[in-house]
Amino acid sequence: MTEQEARNLLYDLWENGEIPNNFDENHSDYEKAVKLTMKNGNFDFDKFYENVSIIKFGIWQVELDALVANGHDYIIDCHRFWETREYNGHLVWDWLIHLAQKSWVKSENINDLNTAFFFCQDYFREFKPNNIPYISTAQTLNIQKQLMEIRDEMSRHEKVSKNGILEVDVEQMIKYRDLKSNIKFI
């Protein structure tokens, strides 16, 4: 089956309501579905999702070429698990710090993220750059934990107007800045 035939078949299934209405060209798994349809000559939505996942950790699903946060349409490509950042002079794993600042990553599921992330570093090791310096996993997790605690503390004091608008309190913003600047390092 050609690529265009596969796209046409998926469109027909979508148009007839045989696959979810959000499973269109903008869906994160659409290109994978096109490739599978080309290979098999047909498309079964349920079987597709049974075969695309390698392993799951909570909301985090490791796929053949990425880590995906189910329900949030958030994808980390298999080449990006070795991205780092400097955090107050410490070289840390960027994704674990970045995602700790997302409101949908909660204290109750951060361990699933960490497990999935380190699983992916091992599983996708063929993409690891040769010249990567030492990155402190301990420091990364230490900073991440404190960022989560700060975010949780700050969210307890958030005030949302009856129109759903977050009201910014200058004193709380100063407190947030002070808490972040007082993160303790190992």
PDB file of N, CA and C in Angstrom, residues 47-153:
ATOM      1  N   LYS A  47      -5.798  -2.618  17.912  1.00  0.00           N
ATOM      2  CA  LYS A  47      -4.545  -3.375  17.767  1.00  0.00           C
ATOM      3  C   LYS A  47      -3.352  -2.442  17.648  1.00  0.00           C
ATOM      4  N   PHE A  48      -3.569  -1.285  17.001  1.00  0.00           N
ATOM      5  CA  PHE A  48      -2.505  -0.300  16.859  1.00  0.00           C
ATOM      6  C   PHE A  48      -1.973   0.093  18.235  1.00  0.00           C
ATOM      7  N   TYR A  49      -2.862   0.416  19.150  1.00  0.00           N
ATOM      8  CA  TYR A  49      -2.416   0.840  20.476  1.00  0.00           C
ATOM      9  C   TYR A  49      -1.924  -0.319  21.339  1.00  0.00           C
ATOM     10  N   GLU A  50      -2.331  -1.518  21.045  1.00  0.00           N
ATOM     11  CA  GLU A  50      -1.772  -2.674  21.759  1.00  0.00           C
ATOM     12  C   GLU A  50      -0.314  -2.881  21.364  1.00  0.00           C
ATOM     13  N   ASN A  51       0.023  -2.605  20.107  1.00  0.00           N
ATOM     14  CA  ASN A  51       1.362  -2.882  19.594  1.00  0.00           C
ATOM     15  C   ASN A  51       2.328  -1.713  19.696  1.00  0.00           C
ATOM     16  N   VAL A  52       1.841  -0.505  19.883  1.00  0.00           N
ATOM     17  CA  VAL A  52       2.722   0.651  19.863  1.00  0.00           C
ATOM     18  C   VAL A  52       3.478   0.813  21.190  1.00  0.00           C
ATOM     19  N   SER A  53       2.923   0.328  22.280  1.00  0.00           N
ATOM     20  CA  SER A  53       3.529   0.495  23.593  1.00  0.00           C
ATOM     21  C   SER A  53       4.503  -0.636  23.908  1.00  0.00           C
ATOM     22  N   ILE A  54       5.679  -0.250  24.400  1.00  0.00           N
ATOM     23  CA  ILE A  54       6.678  -1.227  24.835  1.00  0.00           C
ATOM     24  C   ILE A  54       6.455  -1.540  26.312  1.00  0.00           C
ATOM     25  N   ILE A  55       6.278  -0.470  27.096  1.00  0.00           N
ATOM     26  CA  ILE A  55       6.046  -0.600  28.538  1.00  0.00           C
ATOM     27  C   ILE A  55       5.427   0.704  29.014  1.00  0.00           C
ATOM     28  N   LYS A  56       4.667   0.612  30.101  1.00  0.00           N
ATOM     29  CA  LYS A  56       4.027   1.799  30.672  1.00  0.00           C
ATOM     30  C   LYS A  56       4.450   1.974  32.117  1.00  0.00           C
ATOM     31  N   PHE A  57       4.598   3.242  32.502  1.00  0.00           N
ATOM     32  CA  PHE A  57       4.854   3.625  33.882  1.00  0.00           C
ATOM     33  C   PHE A  57       3.851   4.725  34.205  1.00  0.00           C
ATOM     34  N   GLY A  58       2.747   4.373  34.830  1.00  0.00           N
ATOM     35  CA  GLY A  58       1.699   5.356  35.095  1.00  0.00           C
ATOM     36  C   GLY A  58       1.179   5.924  33.782  1.00  0.00           C
ATOM     37  N   ILE A  59       1.179   7.251  33.653  1.00  0.00           N
ATOM     38  CA  ILE A  59       0.706   7.891  32.427  1.00  0.00           C
ATOM     39  C   ILE A  59       1.752   7.863  31.327  1.00  0.00           C
ATOM     40  N   TRP A  60       2.965   7.430  31.644  1.00  0.00           N
ATOM     41  CA  TRP A  60       4.074   7.459  30.687  1.00  0.00           C
ATOM     42  C   TRP A  60       4.165   6.144  29.926  1.00  0.00           C
ATOM     43  N   GLN A  61       4.145   6.239  28.619  1.00  0.00           N
ATOM     44  CA  GLN A  61       4.182   5.072  27.751  1.00  0.00           C
ATOM     45  C   GLN A  61       5.434   5.148  26.880  1.00  0.00           C
ATOM     46  N   VAL A  62       6.284   4.131  26.979  1.00  0.00           N
ATOM     47  CA  VAL A  62       7.462   4.049  26.124  1.00  0.00           C
ATOM     48  C   VAL A  62       7.031   3.384  24.825  1.00  0.00           C
ATOM     49  N   GLU A  63       7.294   4.084  23.723  1.00  0.00           N
ATOM     50  CA  GLU A  63       6.965   3.571  22.402  1.00  0.00           C
ATOM     51  C   GLU A  63       8.248   3.311  21.630  1.00  0.00           C
ATOM     52  N   LEU A  64       8.128   2.849  20.409  1.00  0.00           N
ATOM     53  CA  LEU A  64       9.301   2.475  19.618  1.00  0.00           C
ATOM     54  C   LEU A  64      10.259   3.625  19.361  1.00  0.00           C
ATOM     55  N   ASP A  65       9.768   4.864  19.412  1.00  0.00           N
ATOM     56  CA  ASP A  65      10.642   5.993  19.094  1.00  0.00           C
ATOM     57  C   ASP A  65      10.452   7.191  20.011  1.00  0.00           C
ATOM     58  N   ALA A  66       9.771   7.009  21.159  1.00  0.00           N
ATOM     59  CA  ALA A  66       9.509   8.160  22.014  1.00  0.00           C
ATOM     60  C   ALA A  66       8.938   7.732  23.363  1.00  0.00           C
ATOM     61  N   LEU A  67       8.903   8.698  24.268  1.00  0.00           N
ATOM     62  CA  LEU A  67       8.182   8.567  25.525  1.00  0.00           C
ATOM     63  C   LEU A  67       6.989   9.506  25.432  1.00  0.00           C
ATOM     64  N   VAL A  68       5.802   8.979  25.706  1.00  0.00           N
ATOM     65  CA  VAL A  68       4.571   9.741  25.528  1.00  0.00           C
ATOM     66  C   VAL A  68       3.815   9.799  26.852  1.00  0.00           C
ATOM     67  N   ALA A  69       3.336  11.005  27.184  1.00  0.00           N
ATOM     68  CA  ALA A  69       2.481  11.176  28.362  1.00  0.00           C
ATOM     69  C   ALA A  69       1.036  11.046  27.896  1.00  0.00           C
ATOM     70  N   ASN A  70       0.421   9.919  28.196  1.00  0.00           N
ATOM     71  CA  ASN A  70      -0.967   9.693  27.779  1.00  0.00           C
ATOM     72  C   ASN A  70      -1.889  10.704  28.445  1.00  0.00           C
ATOM     73  N   GLY A  71      -2.793  11.231  27.659  1.00  0.00           N
ATOM     74  CA  GLY A  71      -3.742  12.200  28.158  1.00  0.00           C
ATOM     75  C   GLY A  71      -3.245  13.629  28.096  1.00  0.00           C
ATOM     76  N   HIS A  72      -1.988  13.816  27.747  1.00  0.00           N
ATOM     77  CA  HIS A  72      -1.429  15.164  27.690  1.00  0.00           C
ATOM     78  C   HIS A  72      -0.792  15.454  26.340  1.00  0.00           C
ATOM     79  N   ASP A  73      -0.769  14.455  25.459  1.00  0.00           N
ATOM     80  CA  ASP A  73      -0.189  14.596  24.127  1.00  0.00           C
ATOM     81  C   ASP A  73       1.198  15.223  24.189  1.00  0.00           C
ATOM     82  N   TYR A  74       2.002  14.741  25.141  1.00  0.00           N
ATOM     83  CA  TYR A  74       3.354  15.243  25.348  1.00  0.00           C
ATOM     84  C   TYR A  74       4.322  14.143  24.940  1.00  0.00           C
ATOM     85  N   ILE A  75       5.263  14.477  24.076  1.00  0.00           N
ATOM     86  CA  ILE A  75       6.154  13.477  23.498  1.00  0.00           C
ATOM     87  C   ILE A  75       7.612  13.905  23.659  1.00  0.00           C
ATOM     88  N   ILE A  76       8.445  12.961  24.103  1.00  0.00           N
ATOM     89  CA  ILE A  76       9.894  13.176  24.122  1.00  0.00           C
ATOM     90  C   ILE A  76      10.483  12.192  23.127  1.00  0.00           C
ATOM     91  N   ASP A  77      11.053  12.713  22.067  1.00  0.00           N
ATOM     92  CA  ASP A  77      11.640  11.899  21.009  1.00  0.00           C
ATOM     93  C   ASP A  77      12.831  11.094  21.544  1.00  0.00           C
ATOM     94  N   CYS A  78      13.069   9.929  20.969  1.00  0.00           N
ATOM     95  CA  CYS A  78      14.109   9.009  21.437  1.00  0.00           C
ATOM     96  C   CYS A  78      15.527   9.596  21.376  1.00  0.00           C
ATOM     97  N   HIS A  79      15.733  10.648  20.619  1.00  0.00           N
ATOM     98  CA  HIS A  79      17.061  11.271  20.508  1.00  0.00           C
ATOM     99  C   HIS A  79      17.321  12.306  21.604  1.00  0.00           C
ATOM    100  N   ARG A  80      16.314  12.629  22.404  1.00  0.00           N
ATOM    101  CA  ARG A  80      16.405  13.797  23.290  1.00  0.00           C
ATOM    102  C   ARG A  80      16.591  13.481  24.768  1.00  0.00           C
ATOM    103  N   PHE A  81      16.868  12.244  25.129  1.00  0.00           N
ATOM    104  CA  PHE A  81      16.975  11.881  26.548  1.00  0.00           C
ATOM    105  C   PHE A  81      18.287  12.287  27.200  1.00  0.00           C
ATOM    106  N   TRP A  82      19.206  12.824  26.430  1.00  0.00           N
ATOM    107  CA  TRP A  82      20.506  13.205  26.978  1.00  0.00           C
ATOM    108  C   TRP A  82      20.688  14.710  27.012  1.00  0.00           C
ATOM    109  N   GLU A  83      19.602  15.449  26.880  1.00  0.00           N
ATOM    110  CA  GLU A  83      19.678  16.905  26.958  1.00  0.00           C
ATOM    111  C   GLU A  83      19.893  17.309  28.413  1.00  0.00           C
ATOM    112  N   THR A  84      20.794  18.262  28.598  1.00  0.00           N
ATOM    113  CA  THR A  84      21.142  18.706  29.944  1.00  0.00           C
ATOM    114  C   THR A  84      20.928  20.210  30.068  1.00  0.00           C
ATOM    115  N   ARG A  85      21.007  20.664  31.289  1.00  0.00           N
ATOM    116  CA  ARG A  85      20.988  22.108  31.547  1.00  0.00           C
ATOM    117  C   ARG A  85      21.851  22.357  32.774  1.00  0.00           C
ATOM    118  N   GLU A  86      22.357  23.561  32.850  1.00  0.00           N
ATOM    119  CA  GLU A  86      23.094  23.956  34.039  1.00  0.00           C
ATOM    120  C   GLU A  86      22.105  24.614  34.988  1.00  0.00           C
ATOM    121  N   TYR A  87      22.075  24.130  36.202  1.00  0.00           N
ATOM    122  CA  TYR A  87      21.173  24.673  37.207  1.00  0.00           C
ATOM    123  C   TYR A  87      22.029  25.109  38.390  1.00  0.00           C
ATOM    124  N   ASN A  88      22.243  26.412  38.489  1.00  0.00           N
ATOM    125  CA  ASN A  88      23.088  26.991  39.547  1.00  0.00           C
ATOM    126  C   ASN A  88      24.445  26.277  39.642  1.00  0.00           C
ATOM    127  N   GLY A  89      25.068  26.072  38.496  1.00  0.00           N
ATOM    128  CA  GLY A  89      26.394  25.471  38.455  1.00  0.00           C
ATOM    129  C   GLY A  89      26.424  23.959  38.435  1.00  0.00           C
ATOM    130  N   HIS A  90      25.281  23.321  38.433  1.00  0.00           N
ATOM    131  CA  HIS A  90      25.210  21.860  38.426  1.00  0.00           C
ATOM    132  C   HIS A  90      24.632  21.401  37.092  1.00  0.00           C
ATOM    133  N   LEU A  91      25.274  20.432  36.465  1.00  0.00           N
ATOM    134  CA  LEU A  91      24.776  19.885  35.215  1.00  0.00           C
ATOM    135  C   LEU A  91      23.761  18.787  35.540  1.00  0.00           C
ATOM    136  N   VAL A  92      22.503  18.980  35.075  1.00  0.00           N
ATOM    137  CA  VAL A  92      21.405  18.068  35.414  1.00  0.00           C
ATOM    138  C   VAL A  92      20.660  17.656  34.148  1.00  0.00           C
ATOM    139  N   TRP A  93      19.819  16.624  34.285  1.00  0.00           N
ATOM    140  CA  TRP A  93      18.996  16.145  33.173  1.00  0.00           C
ATOM    141  C   TRP A  93      17.856  17.129  32.954  1.00  0.00           C
ATOM    142  N   ASP A  94      17.851  17.762  31.798  1.00  0.00           N
ATOM    143  CA  ASP A  94      16.913  18.845  31.498  1.00  0.00           C
ATOM    144  C   ASP A  94      15.450  18.428  31.602  1.00  0.00           C
ATOM    145  N   TRP A  95      15.072  17.307  31.009  1.00  0.00           N
ATOM    146  CA  TRP A  95      13.665  16.915  30.967  1.00  0.00           C
ATOM    147  C   TRP A  95      13.066  16.732  32.354  1.00  0.00           C
ATOM    148  N   LEU A  96      13.852  16.207  33.288  1.00  0.00           N
ATOM    149  CA  LEU A  96      13.317  15.951  34.621  1.00  0.00           C
ATOM    150  C   LEU A  96      13.081  17.244  35.396  1.00  0.00           C
ATOM    151  N   ILE A  97      13.865  18.262  35.092  1.00  0.00           N
ATOM    152  CA  ILE A  97      13.651  19.574  35.710  1.00  0.00           C
ATOM    153  C   ILE A  97      12.514  20.295  34.989  1.00  0.00           C
ATOM    154  N   HIS A  98      12.547  20.265  33.671  1.00  0.00           N
ATOM    155  CA  HIS A  98      11.526  20.940  32.865  1.00  0.00           C
ATOM    156  C   HIS A  98      10.121  20.418  33.191  1.00  0.00           C
ATOM    157  N   LEU A  99       9.959  19.116  33.211  1.00  0.00           N
ATOM    158  CA  LEU A  99       8.630  18.535  33.430  1.00  0.00           C
ATOM    159  C   LEU A  99       8.148  18.710  34.873  1.00  0.00           C
ATOM    160  N   ALA A 100       9.072  18.844  35.809  1.00  0.00           N
ATOM    161  CA  ALA A 100       8.675  19.075  37.203  1.00  0.00           C
ATOM    162  C   ALA A 100       7.954  20.409  37.358  1.00  0.00           C
ATOM    163  N   GLN A 101       8.090  21.274  36.374  1.00  0.00           N
ATOM    164  CA  GLN A 101       7.456  22.587  36.436  1.00  0.00           C
ATOM    165  C   GLN A 101       6.119  22.631  35.688  1.00  0.00           C
ATOM    166  N   LYS A 102       5.706  21.506  35.124  1.00  0.00           N
ATOM    167  CA  LYS A 102       4.407  21.418  34.441  1.00  0.00           C
ATOM    168  C   LYS A 102       3.328  21.122  35.476  1.00  0.00           C
ATOM    169  N   SER A 103       2.210  21.825  35.397  1.00  0.00           N
ATOM    170  CA  SER A 103       1.154  21.667  36.401  1.00  0.00           C
ATOM    171  C   SER A 103       0.530  20.276  36.387  1.00  0.00           C
ATOM    172  N   TRP A 104       0.558  19.578  35.257  1.00  0.00           N
ATOM    173  CA  TRP A 104      -0.071  18.260  35.185  1.00  0.00           C
ATOM    174  C   TRP A 104       0.844  17.145  35.689  1.00  0.00           C
ATOM    175  N   VAL A 105       2.112  17.460  35.932  1.00  0.00           N
ATOM    176  CA  VAL A 105       3.011  16.483  36.562  1.00  0.00           C
ATOM    177  C   VAL A 105       2.874  16.701  38.063  1.00  0.00           C
ATOM    178  N   LYS A 106       2.371  15.691  38.719  1.00  0.00           N
ATOM    179  CA  LYS A 106       2.041  15.796  40.149  1.00  0.00           C
ATOM    180  C   LYS A 106       3.039  15.008  40.994  1.00  0.00           C
ATOM    181  N   SER A 107       3.058  15.327  42.271  1.00  0.00           N
ATOM    182  CA  SER A 107       3.927  14.609  43.210  1.00  0.00           C
ATOM    183  C   SER A 107       3.638  13.114  43.190  1.00  0.00           C
ATOM    184  N   GLU A 108       2.344  12.763  42.974  1.00  0.00           N
ATOM    185  CA  GLU A 108       2.012  11.339  42.979  1.00  0.00           C
ATOM    186  C   GLU A 108       2.456  10.609  41.727  1.00  0.00           C
ATOM    187  N   ASN A 109       2.800  11.327  40.635  1.00  0.00           N
ATOM    188  CA  ASN A 109       3.234  10.605  39.421  1.00  0.00           C
ATOM    189  C   ASN A 109       4.639  10.966  38.948  1.00  0.00           C
ATOM    190  N   ILE A 110       5.359  11.747  39.731  1.00  0.00           N
ATOM    191  CA  ILE A 110       6.718  12.139  39.319  1.00  0.00           C
ATOM    192  C   ILE A 110       7.658  10.927  39.303  1.00  0.00           C
ATOM    193  N   ASN A 111       7.445   9.980  40.196  1.00  0.00           N
ATOM    194  CA  ASN A 111       8.309   8.791  40.207  1.00  0.00           C
ATOM    195  C   ASN A 111       8.116   7.949  38.949  1.00  0.00           C
ATOM    196  N   ASP A 112       6.881   7.925  38.423  1.00  0.00           N
ATOM    197  CA  ASP A 112       6.639   7.219  37.163  1.00  0.00           C
ATOM    198  C   ASP A 112       7.421   7.887  36.033  1.00  0.00           C
ATOM    199  N   LEU A 113       7.432   9.220  36.015  1.00  0.00           N
ATOM    200  CA  LEU A 113       8.217   9.945  35.020  1.00  0.00           C
ATOM    201  C   LEU A 113       9.692   9.585  35.140  1.00  0.00           C
ATOM    202  N   ASN A 114      10.224   9.629  36.341  1.00  0.00           N
ATOM    203  CA  ASN A 114      11.647   9.339  36.530  1.00  0.00           C
ATOM    204  C   ASN A 114      11.999   7.927  36.087  1.00  0.00           C
ATOM    205  N   THR A 115      11.168   6.973  36.461  1.00  0.00           N
ATOM    206  CA  THR A 115      11.414   5.582  36.060  1.00  0.00           C
ATOM    207  C   THR A 115      11.373   5.447  34.543  1.00  0.00           C
ATOM    208  N   ALA A 116      10.361   6.043  33.917  1.00  0.00           N
ATOM    209  CA  ALA A 116      10.236   5.979  32.456  1.00  0.00           C
ATOM    210  C   ALA A 116      11.426   6.659  31.781  1.00  0.00           C
ATOM    211  N   PHE A 117      11.851   7.795  32.311  1.00  0.00           N
ATOM    212  CA  PHE A 117      12.974   8.536  31.734  1.00  0.00           C
ATOM    213  C   PHE A 117      14.253   7.700  31.745  1.00  0.00           C
ATOM    214  N   PHE A 118      14.575   7.116  32.883  1.00  0.00           N
ATOM    215  CA  PHE A 118      15.806   6.328  32.971  1.00  0.00           C
ATOM    216  C   PHE A 118      15.689   5.013  32.192  1.00  0.00           C
ATOM    217  N   PHE A 119      14.497   4.454  32.135  1.00  0.00           N
ATOM    218  CA  PHE A 119      14.271   3.295  31.268  1.00  0.00           C
ATOM    219  C   PHE A 119      14.615   3.681  29.827  1.00  0.00           C
ATOM    220  N   CYS A 120      14.119   4.847  29.394  1.00  0.00           N
ATOM    221  CA  CYS A 120      14.350   5.303  28.015  1.00  0.00           C
ATOM    222  C   CYS A 120      15.820   5.580  27.744  1.00  0.00           C
ATOM    223  N   GLN A 121      16.538   6.108  28.725  1.00  0.00           N
ATOM    224  CA  GLN A 121      17.974   6.326  28.508  1.00  0.00           C
ATOM    225  C   GLN A 121      18.676   5.000  28.220  1.00  0.00           C
ATOM    226  N   ASP A 122      18.237   3.950  28.879  1.00  0.00           N
ATOM    227  CA  ASP A 122      18.823   2.639  28.616  1.00  0.00           C
ATOM    228  C   ASP A 122      18.295   2.059  27.304  1.00  0.00           C
ATOM    229  N   TYR A 123      16.997   2.103  27.116  1.00  0.00           N
ATOM    230  CA  TYR A 123      16.372   1.502  25.935  1.00  0.00           C
ATOM    231  C   TYR A 123      16.824   2.173  24.635  1.00  0.00           C
ATOM    232  N   PHE A 124      16.975   3.485  24.658  1.00  0.00           N
ATOM    233  CA  PHE A 124      17.377   4.244  23.466  1.00  0.00           C
ATOM    234  C   PHE A 124      18.859   4.605  23.493  1.00  0.00           C
ATOM    235  N   ARG A 125      19.685   3.817  24.184  1.00  0.00           N
ATOM    236  CA  ARG A 125      21.105   4.134  24.371  1.00  0.00           C
ATOM    237  C   ARG A 125      21.871   4.287  23.062  1.00  0.00           C
ATOM    238  N   GLU A 126      21.379   3.708  21.975  1.00  0.00           N
ATOM    239  CA  GLU A 126      22.054   3.857  20.688  1.00  0.00           C
ATOM    240  C   GLU A 126      22.088   5.316  20.221  1.00  0.00           C
ATOM    241  N   PHE A 127      21.225   6.152  20.770  1.00  0.00           N
ATOM    242  CA  PHE A 127      21.178   7.564  20.388  1.00  0.00           C
ATOM    243  C   PHE A 127      21.965   8.451  21.344  1.00  0.00           C
ATOM    244  N   LYS A 128      22.563   7.865  22.358  1.00  0.00           N
ATOM    245  CA  LYS A 128      23.332   8.641  23.340  1.00  0.00           C
ATOM    246  C   LYS A 128      24.573   9.225  22.668  1.00  0.00           C
ATOM    247  N   PRO A 129      24.779  10.526  22.808  1.00  0.00           N
ATOM    248  CA  PRO A 129      25.982  11.140  22.225  1.00  0.00           C
ATOM    249  C   PRO A 129      27.252  10.576  22.870  1.00  0.00           C
ATOM    250  N   ASN A 130      28.308  10.483  22.090  1.00  0.00           N
ATOM    251  CA  ASN A 130      29.577   9.943  22.597  1.00  0.00           C
ATOM    252  C   ASN A 130      30.274  10.880  23.569  1.00  0.00           C
ATOM    253  N   ASN A 131      30.097  12.159  23.397  1.00  0.00           N
ATOM    254  CA  ASN A 131      30.867  13.138  24.166  1.00  0.00           C
ATOM    255  C   ASN A 131      30.102  13.715  25.358  1.00  0.00           C
ATOM    256  N   ILE A 132      29.131  13.005  25.871  1.00  0.00           N
ATOM    257  CA  ILE A 132      28.315  13.538  26.959  1.00  0.00           C
ATOM    258  C   ILE A 132      29.130  13.573  28.256  1.00  0.00           C
ATOM    259  N   PRO A 133      29.129  14.713  28.945  1.00  0.00           N
ATOM    260  CA  PRO A 133      29.882  14.808  30.201  1.00  0.00           C
ATOM    261  C   PRO A 133      29.133  14.143  31.348  1.00  0.00           C
ATOM    262  N   TYR A 134      29.705  14.201  32.525  1.00  0.00           N
ATOM    263  CA  TYR A 134      29.052  13.658  33.712  1.00  0.00           C
ATOM    264  C   TYR A 134      27.860  14.544  34.075  1.00  0.00           C
ATOM    265  N   ILE A 135      26.717  13.925  34.261  1.00  0.00           N
ATOM    266  CA  ILE A 135      25.512  14.610  34.700  1.00  0.00           C
ATOM    267  C   ILE A 135      25.076  13.943  35.997  1.00  0.00           C
ATOM    268  N   SER A 136      24.841  14.724  37.009  1.00  0.00           N
ATOM    269  CA  SER A 136      24.477  14.164  38.305  1.00  0.00           C
ATOM    270  C   SER A 136      22.988  13.820  38.361  1.00  0.00           C
ATOM    271  N   THR A 137      22.706  12.531  38.389  1.00  0.00           N
ATOM    272  CA  THR A 137      21.333  12.075  38.560  1.00  0.00           C
ATOM    273  C   THR A 137      20.853  12.421  39.961  1.00  0.00           C
ATOM    274  N   ALA A 138      21.713  12.261  40.943  1.00  0.00           N
ATOM    275  CA  ALA A 138      21.342  12.586  42.325  1.00  0.00           C
ATOM    276  C   ALA A 138      20.977  14.062  42.450  1.00  0.00           C
ATOM    277  N   GLN A 139      21.784  14.927  41.855  1.00  0.00           N
ATOM    278  CA  GLN A 139      21.501  16.358  41.920  1.00  0.00           C
ATOM    279  C   GLN A 139      20.206  16.692  41.171  1.00  0.00           C
ATOM    280  N   THR A 140      20.008  16.036  40.031  1.00  0.00           N
ATOM    281  CA  THR A 140      18.783  16.252  39.247  1.00  0.00           C
ATOM    282  C   THR A 140      17.558  15.924  40.083  1.00  0.00           C
ATOM    283  N   LEU A 141      17.554  14.755  40.703  1.00  0.00           N
ATOM    284  CA  LEU A 141      16.392  14.331  41.489  1.00  0.00           C
ATOM    285  C   LEU A 141      16.218  15.184  42.740  1.00  0.00           C
ATOM    286  N   ASN A 142      17.319  15.626  43.314  1.00  0.00           N
ATOM    287  CA  ASN A 142      17.272  16.514  44.475  1.00  0.00           C
ATOM    288  C   ASN A 142      16.611  17.847  44.104  1.00  0.00           C
ATOM    289  N   ILE A 143      17.040  18.444  43.019  1.00  0.00           N
ATOM    290  CA  ILE A 143      16.474  19.720  42.558  1.00  0.00           C
ATOM    291  C   ILE A 143      15.006  19.524  42.178  1.00  0.00           C
ATOM    292  N   GLN A 144      14.732  18.455  41.443  1.00  0.00           N
ATOM    293  CA  GLN A 144      13.358  18.174  41.016  1.00  0.00           C
ATOM    294  C   GLN A 144      12.426  18.072  42.221  1.00  0.00           C
ATOM    295  N   LYS A 145      12.840  17.337  43.235  1.00  0.00           N
ATOM    296  CA  LYS A 145      12.023  17.155  44.441  1.00  0.00           C
ATOM    297  C   LYS A 145      11.717  18.504  45.091  1.00  0.00           C
ATOM    298  N   GLN A 146      12.726  19.341  45.205  1.00  0.00           N
ATOM    299  CA  GLN A 146      12.520  20.649  45.825  1.00  0.00           C
ATOM    300  C   GLN A 146      11.617  21.544  44.968  1.00  0.00           C
ATOM    301  N   LEU A 147      11.786  21.495  43.650  1.00  0.00           N
ATOM    302  CA  LEU A 147      10.913  22.272  42.767  1.00  0.00           C
ATOM    303  C   LEU A 147       9.453  21.837  42.905  1.00  0.00           C
ATOM    304  N   MET A 148       9.239  20.534  43.011  1.00  0.00           N
ATOM    305  CA  MET A 148       7.879  20.019  43.195  1.00  0.00           C
ATOM    306  C   MET A 148       7.302  20.483  44.535  1.00  0.00           C
ATOM    307  N   GLU A 149       8.108  20.446  45.589  1.00  0.00           N
ATOM    308  CA  GLU A 149       7.648  20.897  46.903  1.00  0.00           C
ATOM    309  C   GLU A 149       7.310  22.387  46.881  1.00  0.00           C
ATOM    310  N   ILE A 150       8.141  23.188  46.215  1.00  0.00           N
ATOM    311  CA  ILE A 150       7.885  24.627  46.102  1.00  0.00           C
ATOM    312  C   ILE A 150       6.593  24.862  45.326  1.00  0.00           C
ATOM    313  N   ARG A 151       6.432  24.169  44.196  1.00  0.00           N
ATOM    314  CA  ARG A 151       5.230  24.335  43.393  1.00  0.00           C
ATOM    315  C   ARG A 151       3.983  23.940  44.188  1.00  0.00           C
ATOM    316  N   ASP A 152       4.065  22.821  44.918  1.00  0.00           N
ATOM    317  CA  ASP A 152       2.924  22.385  45.723  1.00  0.00           C
ATOM    318  C   ASP A 152       2.596  23.410  46.810  1.00  0.00           C
ATOM    319  N   GLU A 153       3.619  23.934  47.437  1.00  0.00           N
ATOM    320  CA  GLU A 153       3.420  24.954  48.476  1.00  0.00           C
ATOM    321  C   GLU A 153       2.778  26.204  47.890  1.00  0.00           C
TER     322      GLU A 153
END
